[in-house]
mmCIF file of C-alpha atoms and ligand atoms in Angstrom:
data_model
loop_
_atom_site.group_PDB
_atom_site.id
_atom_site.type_symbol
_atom_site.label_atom_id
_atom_site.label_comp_id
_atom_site.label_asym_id
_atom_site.label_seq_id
_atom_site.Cartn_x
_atom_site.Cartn_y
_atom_site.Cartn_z
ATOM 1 C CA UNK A 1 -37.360 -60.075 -20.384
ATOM 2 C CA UNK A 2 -37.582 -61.442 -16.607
ATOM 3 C CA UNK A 3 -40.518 -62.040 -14.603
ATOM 4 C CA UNK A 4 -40.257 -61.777 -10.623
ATOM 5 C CA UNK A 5 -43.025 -62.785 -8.103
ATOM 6 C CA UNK A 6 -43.544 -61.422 -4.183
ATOM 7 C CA UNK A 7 -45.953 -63.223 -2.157
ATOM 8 C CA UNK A 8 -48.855 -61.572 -0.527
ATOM 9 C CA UNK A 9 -49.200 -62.037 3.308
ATOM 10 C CA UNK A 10 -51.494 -62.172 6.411
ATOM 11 C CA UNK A 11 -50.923 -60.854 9.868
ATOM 12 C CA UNK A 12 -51.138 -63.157 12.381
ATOM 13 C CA UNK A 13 -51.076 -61.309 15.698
ATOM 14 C CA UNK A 14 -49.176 -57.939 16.838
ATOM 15 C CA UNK A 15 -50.959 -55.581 14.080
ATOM 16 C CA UNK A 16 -50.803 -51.706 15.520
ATOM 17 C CA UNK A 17 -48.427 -52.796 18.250
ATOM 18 C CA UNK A 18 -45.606 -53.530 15.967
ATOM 19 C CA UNK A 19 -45.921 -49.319 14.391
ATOM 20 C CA UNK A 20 -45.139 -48.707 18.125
ATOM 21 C CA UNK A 21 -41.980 -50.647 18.692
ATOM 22 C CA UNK A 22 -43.782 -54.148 19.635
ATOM 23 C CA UNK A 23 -43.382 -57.300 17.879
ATOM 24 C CA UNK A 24 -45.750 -59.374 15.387
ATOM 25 C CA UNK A 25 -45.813 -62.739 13.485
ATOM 26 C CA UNK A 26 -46.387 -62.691 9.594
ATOM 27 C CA UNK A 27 -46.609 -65.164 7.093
ATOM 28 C CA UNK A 28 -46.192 -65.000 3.320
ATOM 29 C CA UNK A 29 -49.129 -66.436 1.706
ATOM 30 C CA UNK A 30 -49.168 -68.335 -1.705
ATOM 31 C CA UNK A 31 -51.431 -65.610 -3.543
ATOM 32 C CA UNK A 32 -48.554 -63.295 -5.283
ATOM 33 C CA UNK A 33 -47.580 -60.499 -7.789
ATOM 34 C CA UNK A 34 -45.681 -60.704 -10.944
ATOM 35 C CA UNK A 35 -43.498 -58.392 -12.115
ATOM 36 C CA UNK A 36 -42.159 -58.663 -15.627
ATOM 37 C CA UNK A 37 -39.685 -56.292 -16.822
ATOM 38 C CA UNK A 38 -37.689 -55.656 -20.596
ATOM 39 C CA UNK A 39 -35.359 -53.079 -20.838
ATOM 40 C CA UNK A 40 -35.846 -50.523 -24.012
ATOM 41 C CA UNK A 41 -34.036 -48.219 -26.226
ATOM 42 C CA UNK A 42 -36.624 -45.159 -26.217
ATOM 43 C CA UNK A 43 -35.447 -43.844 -22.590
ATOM 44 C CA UNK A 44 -38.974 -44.110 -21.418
ATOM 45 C CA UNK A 45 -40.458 -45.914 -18.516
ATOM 46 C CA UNK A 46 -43.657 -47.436 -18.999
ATOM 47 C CA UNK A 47 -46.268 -49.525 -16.717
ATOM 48 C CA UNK A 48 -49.232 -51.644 -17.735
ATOM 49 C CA UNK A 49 -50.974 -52.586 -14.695
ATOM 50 C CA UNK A 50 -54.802 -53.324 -15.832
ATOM 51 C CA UNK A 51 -55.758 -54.826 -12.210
ATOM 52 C CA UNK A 52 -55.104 -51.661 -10.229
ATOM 53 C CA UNK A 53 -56.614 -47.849 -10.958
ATOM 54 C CA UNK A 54 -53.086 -46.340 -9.999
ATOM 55 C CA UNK A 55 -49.491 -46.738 -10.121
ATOM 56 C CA UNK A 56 -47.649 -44.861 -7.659
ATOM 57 C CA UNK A 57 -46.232 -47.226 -5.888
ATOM 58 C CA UNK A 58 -44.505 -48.602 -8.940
ATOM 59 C CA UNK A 59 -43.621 -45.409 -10.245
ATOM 60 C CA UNK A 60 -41.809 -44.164 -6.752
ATOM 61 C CA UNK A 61 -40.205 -47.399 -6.489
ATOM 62 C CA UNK A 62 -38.790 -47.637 -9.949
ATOM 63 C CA UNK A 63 -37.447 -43.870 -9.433
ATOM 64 C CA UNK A 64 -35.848 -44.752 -5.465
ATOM 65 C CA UNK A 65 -34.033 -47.779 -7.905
ATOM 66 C CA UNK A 66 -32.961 -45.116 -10.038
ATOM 67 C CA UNK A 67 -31.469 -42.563 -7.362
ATOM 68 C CA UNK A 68 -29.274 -45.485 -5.527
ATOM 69 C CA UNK A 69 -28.162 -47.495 -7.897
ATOM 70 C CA UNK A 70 -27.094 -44.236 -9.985
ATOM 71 C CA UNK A 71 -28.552 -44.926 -13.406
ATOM 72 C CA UNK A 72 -28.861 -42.246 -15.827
ATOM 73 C CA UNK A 73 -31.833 -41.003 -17.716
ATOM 74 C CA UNK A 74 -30.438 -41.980 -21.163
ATOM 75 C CA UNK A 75 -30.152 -45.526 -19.566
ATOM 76 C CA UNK A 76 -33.429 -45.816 -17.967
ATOM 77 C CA UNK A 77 -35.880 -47.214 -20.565
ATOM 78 C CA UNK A 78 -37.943 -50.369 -19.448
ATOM 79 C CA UNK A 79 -41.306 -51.586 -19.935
ATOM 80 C CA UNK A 80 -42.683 -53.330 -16.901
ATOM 81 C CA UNK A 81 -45.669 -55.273 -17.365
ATOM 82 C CA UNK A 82 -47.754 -56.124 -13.270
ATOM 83 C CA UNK A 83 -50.442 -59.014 -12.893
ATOM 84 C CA UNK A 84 -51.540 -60.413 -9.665
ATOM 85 C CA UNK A 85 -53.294 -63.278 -8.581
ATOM 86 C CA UNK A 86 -55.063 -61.231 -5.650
ATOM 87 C CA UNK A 87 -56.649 -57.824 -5.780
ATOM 88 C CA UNK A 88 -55.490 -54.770 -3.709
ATOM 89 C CA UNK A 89 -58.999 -55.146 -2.167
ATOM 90 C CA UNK A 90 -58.247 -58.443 -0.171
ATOM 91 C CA UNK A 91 -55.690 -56.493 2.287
ATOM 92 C CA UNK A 92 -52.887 -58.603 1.620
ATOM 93 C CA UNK A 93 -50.156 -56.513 0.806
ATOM 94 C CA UNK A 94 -49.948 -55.907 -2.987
ATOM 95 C CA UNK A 95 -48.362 -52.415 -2.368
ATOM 96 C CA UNK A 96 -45.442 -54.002 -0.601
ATOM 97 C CA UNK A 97 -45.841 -57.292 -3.311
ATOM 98 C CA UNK A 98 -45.284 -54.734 -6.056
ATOM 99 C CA UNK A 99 -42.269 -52.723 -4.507
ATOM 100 C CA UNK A 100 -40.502 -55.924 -3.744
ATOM 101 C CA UNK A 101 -41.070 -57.442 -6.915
ATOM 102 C CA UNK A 102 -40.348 -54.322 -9.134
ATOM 103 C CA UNK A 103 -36.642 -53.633 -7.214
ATOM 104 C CA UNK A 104 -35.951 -56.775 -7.991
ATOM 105 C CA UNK A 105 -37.102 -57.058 -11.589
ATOM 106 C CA UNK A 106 -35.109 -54.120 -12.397
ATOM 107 C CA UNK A 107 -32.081 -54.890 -10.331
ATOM 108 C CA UNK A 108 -31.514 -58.265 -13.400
ATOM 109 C CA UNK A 109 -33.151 -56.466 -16.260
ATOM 110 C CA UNK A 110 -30.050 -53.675 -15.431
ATOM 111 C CA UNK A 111 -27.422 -56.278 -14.300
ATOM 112 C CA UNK A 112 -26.730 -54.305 -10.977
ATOM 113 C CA UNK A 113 -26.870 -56.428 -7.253
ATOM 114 C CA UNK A 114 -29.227 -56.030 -4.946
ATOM 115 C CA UNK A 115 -29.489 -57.923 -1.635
ATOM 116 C CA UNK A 116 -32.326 -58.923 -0.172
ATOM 117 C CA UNK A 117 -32.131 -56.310 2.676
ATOM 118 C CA UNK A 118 -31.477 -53.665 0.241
ATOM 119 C CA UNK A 119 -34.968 -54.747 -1.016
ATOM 120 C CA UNK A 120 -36.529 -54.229 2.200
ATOM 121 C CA UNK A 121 -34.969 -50.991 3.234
ATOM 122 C CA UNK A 122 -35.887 -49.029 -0.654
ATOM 123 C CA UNK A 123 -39.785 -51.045 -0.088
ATOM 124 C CA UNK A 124 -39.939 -49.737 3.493
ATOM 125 C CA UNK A 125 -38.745 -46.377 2.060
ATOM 126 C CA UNK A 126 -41.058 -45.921 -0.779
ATOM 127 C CA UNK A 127 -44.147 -46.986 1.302
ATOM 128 C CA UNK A 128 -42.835 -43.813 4.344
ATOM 129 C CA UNK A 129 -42.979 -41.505 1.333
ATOM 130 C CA UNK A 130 -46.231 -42.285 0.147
ATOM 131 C CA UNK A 131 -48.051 -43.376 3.306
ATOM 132 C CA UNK A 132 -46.305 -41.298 6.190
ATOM 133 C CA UNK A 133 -46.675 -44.277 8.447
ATOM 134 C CA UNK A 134 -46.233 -48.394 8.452
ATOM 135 C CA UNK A 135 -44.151 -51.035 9.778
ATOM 136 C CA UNK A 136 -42.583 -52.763 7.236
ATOM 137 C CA UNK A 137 -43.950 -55.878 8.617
ATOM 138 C CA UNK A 138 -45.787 -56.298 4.951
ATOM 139 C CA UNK A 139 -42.215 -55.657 2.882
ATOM 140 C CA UNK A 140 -40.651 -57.919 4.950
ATOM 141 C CA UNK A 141 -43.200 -60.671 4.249
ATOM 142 C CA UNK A 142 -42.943 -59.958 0.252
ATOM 143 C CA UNK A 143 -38.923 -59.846 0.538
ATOM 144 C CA UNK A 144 -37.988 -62.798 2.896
ATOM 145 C CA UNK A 145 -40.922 -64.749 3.009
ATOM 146 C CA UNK A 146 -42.034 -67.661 5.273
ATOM 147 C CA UNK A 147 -43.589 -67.432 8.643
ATOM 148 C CA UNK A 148 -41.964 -64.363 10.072
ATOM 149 C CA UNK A 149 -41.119 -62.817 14.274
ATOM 150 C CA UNK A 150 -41.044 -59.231 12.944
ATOM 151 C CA UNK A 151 -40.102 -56.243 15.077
ATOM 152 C CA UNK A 152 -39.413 -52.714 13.316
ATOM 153 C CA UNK A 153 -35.453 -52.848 12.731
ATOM 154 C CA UNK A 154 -35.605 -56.841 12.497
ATOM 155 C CA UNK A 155 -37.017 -59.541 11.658
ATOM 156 C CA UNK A 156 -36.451 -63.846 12.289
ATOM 157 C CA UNK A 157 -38.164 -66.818 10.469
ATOM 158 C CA UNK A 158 -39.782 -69.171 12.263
ATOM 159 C CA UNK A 159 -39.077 -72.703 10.783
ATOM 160 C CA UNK A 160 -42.223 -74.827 10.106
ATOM 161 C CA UNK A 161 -42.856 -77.940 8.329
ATOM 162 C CA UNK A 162 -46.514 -77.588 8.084
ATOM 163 C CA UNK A 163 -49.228 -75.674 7.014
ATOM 164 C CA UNK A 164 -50.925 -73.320 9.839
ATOM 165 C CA UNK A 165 -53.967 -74.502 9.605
ATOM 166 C CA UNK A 166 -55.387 -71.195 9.241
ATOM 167 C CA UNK A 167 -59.549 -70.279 7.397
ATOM 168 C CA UNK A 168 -59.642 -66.251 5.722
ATOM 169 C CA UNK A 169 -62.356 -65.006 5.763
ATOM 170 C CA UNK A 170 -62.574 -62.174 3.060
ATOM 171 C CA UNK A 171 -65.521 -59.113 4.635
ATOM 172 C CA UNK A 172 -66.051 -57.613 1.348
ATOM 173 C CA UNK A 173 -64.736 -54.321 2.607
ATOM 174 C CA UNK A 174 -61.550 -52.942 1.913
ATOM 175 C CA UNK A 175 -59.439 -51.421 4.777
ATOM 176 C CA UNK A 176 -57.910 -47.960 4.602
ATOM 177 C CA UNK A 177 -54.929 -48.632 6.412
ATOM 178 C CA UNK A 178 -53.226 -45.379 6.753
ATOM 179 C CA UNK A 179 -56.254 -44.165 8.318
ATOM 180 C CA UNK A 180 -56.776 -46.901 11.014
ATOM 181 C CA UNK A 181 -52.731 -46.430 12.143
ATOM 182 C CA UNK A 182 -53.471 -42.653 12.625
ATOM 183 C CA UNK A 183 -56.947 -42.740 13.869
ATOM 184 C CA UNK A 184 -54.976 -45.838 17.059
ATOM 185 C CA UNK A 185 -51.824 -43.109 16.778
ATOM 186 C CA UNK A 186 -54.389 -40.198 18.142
ATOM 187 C CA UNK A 187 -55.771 -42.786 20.317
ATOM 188 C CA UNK A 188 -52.640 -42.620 22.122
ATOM 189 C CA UNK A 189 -52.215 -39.291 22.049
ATOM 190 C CA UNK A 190 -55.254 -38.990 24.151
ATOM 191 C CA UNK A 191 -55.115 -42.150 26.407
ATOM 192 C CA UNK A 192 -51.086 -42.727 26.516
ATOM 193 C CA UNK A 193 -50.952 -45.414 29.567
ATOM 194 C CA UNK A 194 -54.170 -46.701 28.596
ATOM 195 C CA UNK A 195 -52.932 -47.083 24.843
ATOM 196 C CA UNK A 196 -49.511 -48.194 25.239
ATOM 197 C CA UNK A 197 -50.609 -51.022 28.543
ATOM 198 C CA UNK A 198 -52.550 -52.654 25.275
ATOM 199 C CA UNK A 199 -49.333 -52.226 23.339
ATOM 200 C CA UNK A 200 -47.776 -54.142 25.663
ATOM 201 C CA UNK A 201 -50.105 -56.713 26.538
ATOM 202 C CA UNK A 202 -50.244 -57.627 22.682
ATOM 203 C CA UNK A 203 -46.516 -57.784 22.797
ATOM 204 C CA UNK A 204 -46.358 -60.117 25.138
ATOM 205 C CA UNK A 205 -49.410 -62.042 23.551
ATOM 206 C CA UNK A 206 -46.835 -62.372 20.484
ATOM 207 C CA UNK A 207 -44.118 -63.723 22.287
ATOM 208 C CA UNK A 208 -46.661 -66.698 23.890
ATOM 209 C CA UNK A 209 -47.707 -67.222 20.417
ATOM 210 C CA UNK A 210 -44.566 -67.651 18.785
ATOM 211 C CA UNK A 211 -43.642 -70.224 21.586
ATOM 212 C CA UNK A 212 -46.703 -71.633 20.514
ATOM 213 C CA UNK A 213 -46.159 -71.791 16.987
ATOM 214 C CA UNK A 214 -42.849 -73.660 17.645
ATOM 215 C CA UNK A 215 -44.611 -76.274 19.140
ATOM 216 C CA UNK A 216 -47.748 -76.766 16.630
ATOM 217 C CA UNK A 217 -49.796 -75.742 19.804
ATOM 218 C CA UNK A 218 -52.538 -74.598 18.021
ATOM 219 C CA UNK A 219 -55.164 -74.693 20.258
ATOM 220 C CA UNK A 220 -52.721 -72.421 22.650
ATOM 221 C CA UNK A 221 -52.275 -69.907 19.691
ATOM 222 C CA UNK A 222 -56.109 -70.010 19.334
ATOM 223 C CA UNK A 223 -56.647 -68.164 22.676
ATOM 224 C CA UNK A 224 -53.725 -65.931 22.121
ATOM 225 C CA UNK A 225 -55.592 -65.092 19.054
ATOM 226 C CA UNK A 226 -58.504 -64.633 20.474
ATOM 227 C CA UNK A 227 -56.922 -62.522 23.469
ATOM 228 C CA UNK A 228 -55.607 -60.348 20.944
ATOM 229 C CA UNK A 229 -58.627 -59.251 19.001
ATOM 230 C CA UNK A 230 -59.699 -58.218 22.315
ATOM 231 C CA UNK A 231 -57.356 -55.687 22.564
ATOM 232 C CA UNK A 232 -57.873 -55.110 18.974
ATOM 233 C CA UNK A 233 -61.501 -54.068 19.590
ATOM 234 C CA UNK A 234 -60.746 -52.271 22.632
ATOM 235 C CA UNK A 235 -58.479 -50.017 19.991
ATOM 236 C CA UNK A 236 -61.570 -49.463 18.371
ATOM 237 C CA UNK A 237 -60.007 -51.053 14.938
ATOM 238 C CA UNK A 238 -62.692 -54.040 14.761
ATOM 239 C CA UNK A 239 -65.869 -53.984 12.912
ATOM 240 C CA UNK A 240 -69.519 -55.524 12.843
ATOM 241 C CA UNK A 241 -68.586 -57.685 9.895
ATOM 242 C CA UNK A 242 -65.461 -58.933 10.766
ATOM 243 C CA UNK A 243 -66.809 -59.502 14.734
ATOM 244 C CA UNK A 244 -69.920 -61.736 12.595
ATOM 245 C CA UNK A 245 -67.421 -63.693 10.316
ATOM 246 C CA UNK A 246 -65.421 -63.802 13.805
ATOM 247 C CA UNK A 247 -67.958 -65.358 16.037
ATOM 248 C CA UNK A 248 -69.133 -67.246 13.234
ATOM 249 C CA UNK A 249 -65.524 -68.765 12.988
ATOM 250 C CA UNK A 250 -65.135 -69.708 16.917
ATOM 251 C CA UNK A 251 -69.343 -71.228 16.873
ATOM 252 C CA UNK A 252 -68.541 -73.440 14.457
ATOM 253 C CA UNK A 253 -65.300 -74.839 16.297
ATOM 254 C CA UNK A 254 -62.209 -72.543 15.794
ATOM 255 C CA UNK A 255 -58.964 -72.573 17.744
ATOM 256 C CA UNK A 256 -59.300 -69.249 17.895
ATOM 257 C CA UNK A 257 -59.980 -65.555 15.237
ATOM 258 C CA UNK A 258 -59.036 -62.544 14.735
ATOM 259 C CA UNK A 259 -58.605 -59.695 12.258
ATOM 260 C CA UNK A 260 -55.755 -59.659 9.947
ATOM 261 C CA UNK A 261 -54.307 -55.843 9.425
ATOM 262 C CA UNK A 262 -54.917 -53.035 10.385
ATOM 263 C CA UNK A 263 -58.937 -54.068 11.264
ATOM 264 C CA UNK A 264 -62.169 -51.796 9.868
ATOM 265 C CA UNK A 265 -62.395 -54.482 7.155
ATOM 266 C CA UNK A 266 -60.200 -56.706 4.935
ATOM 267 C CA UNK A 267 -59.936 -60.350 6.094
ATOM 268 C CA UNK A 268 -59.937 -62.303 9.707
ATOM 269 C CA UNK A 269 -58.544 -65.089 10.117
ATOM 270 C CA UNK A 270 -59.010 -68.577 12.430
ATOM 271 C CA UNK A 271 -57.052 -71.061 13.564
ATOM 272 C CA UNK A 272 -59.164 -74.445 12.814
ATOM 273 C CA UNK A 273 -58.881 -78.318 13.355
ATOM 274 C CA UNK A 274 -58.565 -79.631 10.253
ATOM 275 C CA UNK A 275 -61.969 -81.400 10.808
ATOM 276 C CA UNK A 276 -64.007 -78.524 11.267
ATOM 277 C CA UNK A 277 -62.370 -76.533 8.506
ATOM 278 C CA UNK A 278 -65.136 -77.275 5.996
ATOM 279 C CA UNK A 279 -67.692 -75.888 8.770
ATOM 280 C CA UNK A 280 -65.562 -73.089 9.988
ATOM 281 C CA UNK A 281 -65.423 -72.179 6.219
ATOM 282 C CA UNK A 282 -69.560 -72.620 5.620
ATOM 283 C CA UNK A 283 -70.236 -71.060 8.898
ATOM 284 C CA UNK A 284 -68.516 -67.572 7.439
ATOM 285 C CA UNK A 285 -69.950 -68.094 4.328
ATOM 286 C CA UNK A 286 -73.278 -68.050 6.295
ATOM 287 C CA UNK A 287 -72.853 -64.855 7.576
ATOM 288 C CA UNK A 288 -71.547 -63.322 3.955
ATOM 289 C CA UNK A 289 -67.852 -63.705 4.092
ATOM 290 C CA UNK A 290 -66.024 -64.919 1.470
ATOM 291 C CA UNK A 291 -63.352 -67.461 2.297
ATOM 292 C CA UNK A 292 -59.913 -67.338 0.614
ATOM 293 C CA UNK A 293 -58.303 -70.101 -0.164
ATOM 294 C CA UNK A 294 -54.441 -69.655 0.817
ATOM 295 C CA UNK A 295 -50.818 -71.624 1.519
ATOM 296 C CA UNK A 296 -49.017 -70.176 4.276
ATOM 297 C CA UNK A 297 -45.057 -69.818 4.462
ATOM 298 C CA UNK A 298 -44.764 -69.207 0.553
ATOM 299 C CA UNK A 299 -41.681 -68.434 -0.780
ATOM 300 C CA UNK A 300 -40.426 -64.688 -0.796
ATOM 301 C CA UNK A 301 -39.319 -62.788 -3.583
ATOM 302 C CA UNK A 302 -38.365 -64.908 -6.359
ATOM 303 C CA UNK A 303 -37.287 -65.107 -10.393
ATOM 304 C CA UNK A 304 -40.154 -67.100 -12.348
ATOM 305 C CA UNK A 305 -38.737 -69.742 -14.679
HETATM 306 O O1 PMV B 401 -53.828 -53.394 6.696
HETATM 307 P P1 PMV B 401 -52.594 -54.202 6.537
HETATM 308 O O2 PMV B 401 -52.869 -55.604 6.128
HETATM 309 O O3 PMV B 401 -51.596 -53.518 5.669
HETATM 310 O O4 PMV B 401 -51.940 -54.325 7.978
HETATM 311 C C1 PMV B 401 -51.655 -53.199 8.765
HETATM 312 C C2 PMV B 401 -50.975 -53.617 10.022
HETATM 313 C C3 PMV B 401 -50.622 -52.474 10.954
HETATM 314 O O5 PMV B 401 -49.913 -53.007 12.058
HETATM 315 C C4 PMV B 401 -51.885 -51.816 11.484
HETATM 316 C C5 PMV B 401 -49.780 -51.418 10.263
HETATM 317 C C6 PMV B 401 -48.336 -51.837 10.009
HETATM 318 O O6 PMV B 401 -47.737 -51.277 9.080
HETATM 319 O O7 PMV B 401 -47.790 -52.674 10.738
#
């Protein structure tokens, strides 16, 4: 029996862009999935996951496992057994979390290697198949962990020694992601220079901000930020609650806050002195968020003792 853990994660700029070709910044966050796994005799694959209503993702990801590493039905029994310390409500990531987690569960439990990027590229493939449409920015947060310079077809960790000093505020309202990427896909469709000038501009936006993040600049990365959910909103992917829990963030003395995902609900996020955290955090309490407590840069995919 082994147990494996993927962390959860939280955009930090570049959401939409990055489906188009641009880059974004991601970091792994300390809230993560477990995974345990025992193989069995009776040639039967079975899941308990009592914290979510469905299993697909587990169920397409064990089966991809199957197909490449070439294992054969009589060998295939295995009980694998999911808990989580975060909901799939919260937006961050527990699809990719339990893809990541399960490939590598099973990859021990049947003694065959799998490398890290061969993680990624079965995740990234699983999620295409069931969702049509994503980055992978998510997998590779759950796989590689840390604070992450993501671009679709690569991806570079950013080396920090602190915390970002980052407040989440949770809107109560889960985002359908798949939705929000097509709805800013026909977007584009309709207004192509329009769409793909924001594209751009929240490209370069990313680039600033990872100069920033090099240099602890955080009051520089708070503009960014806040430059970004501009564009954000003039995609049309922001919402009342997370614009309250927003202004709410920057009143009471944020950096700088934004949305984290794809928008229409989930969590923002805001970059905060660590003096005004506590009123940062009571000011989006005030307006009904819920703030989640969270560790950035955790560890990626990893075997529990
Ligand atoms: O909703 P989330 O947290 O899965 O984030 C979606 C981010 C997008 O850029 C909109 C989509 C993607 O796959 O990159």
């Amino acid at each position: 029996m082994i147990t494996v853990s993927a962390p959860g994660k939280l955009m930090l700029m570049g959401e939409h862009a990055v489906v188009f070709g641009e880059p974004c910044m991601v970091t792994a966050v300390d809230q993560r999935l477990y995974v345990t796994a025992q193989k069995t005799d009776d040639g039967k694959i079975t899941v308990d996951a009592p914290q979510s209503k469905e299993t697909k993702f587990v169920d397409a990801t064990v089966a991809k496992f199957f197909a490449t590493k070439g294992i054969t039905i009589k060998d295939r029994g295995v009980s694998l057994s999911i808990r989580s310390d975060f909901t799939s409500q919260v937006g961050f990531g527990s699809s990719s979390a339990v893809s990541v987690a399960t490939l590598k569960a099973l990859s021990l439990v049947f003694d065959v290697s799998i490398s890290d990027r061969e993680i990624f590229d079965s995740a990234y493939q699983v999620t295409i198949d069931i969702q049509g449409v994503g980055s992978g920015f998510d997998i590779a947060a759950a796989t590689f962990g840390g604070t992450l310079f993501f671009k679709k077809g690569g991806e570079e960790t950013i080396p920090l020694s602190n915390e970002i000093p980052l407040v989440v505020g949770y809107t109560g309202v889960k985002a359908d992601t798949p939705t929000l990427v097509k709805m800013v896909a026909a977007k584009r469709e309709k207004y192509p220079e329009k769409v793909d000038k924001i594209f751009a501009a929240i490209g370069k936006l990313v680039l600033q901000g990872k100069e920033a993040l090099f240099v602890k600049d955080w009051e520089k990365l708070g503009k960014l930020m806040n430059f970004d959910q501009e564009y954000l909103r003039d995609l049309g992917v922001s919402s009342e609650k997370l614009e309250a829990l927003i202004s709410a963030a920057k009143e009471a003395g944020a950096w700088g806050a934004k949305l984290s995902g794809a928008g229409g609900g989930d969590c923002m996020i805001a970059l905060v002195p660590e003096q005004k955290r506590q009123t940062v955090e009571q000011a989006i309490e005030s307006v009904n968020g819920k703030v989640m407590h969270v560790h950035t840069h955790a560890q990626g995919v990893t075997v529990e003792p």
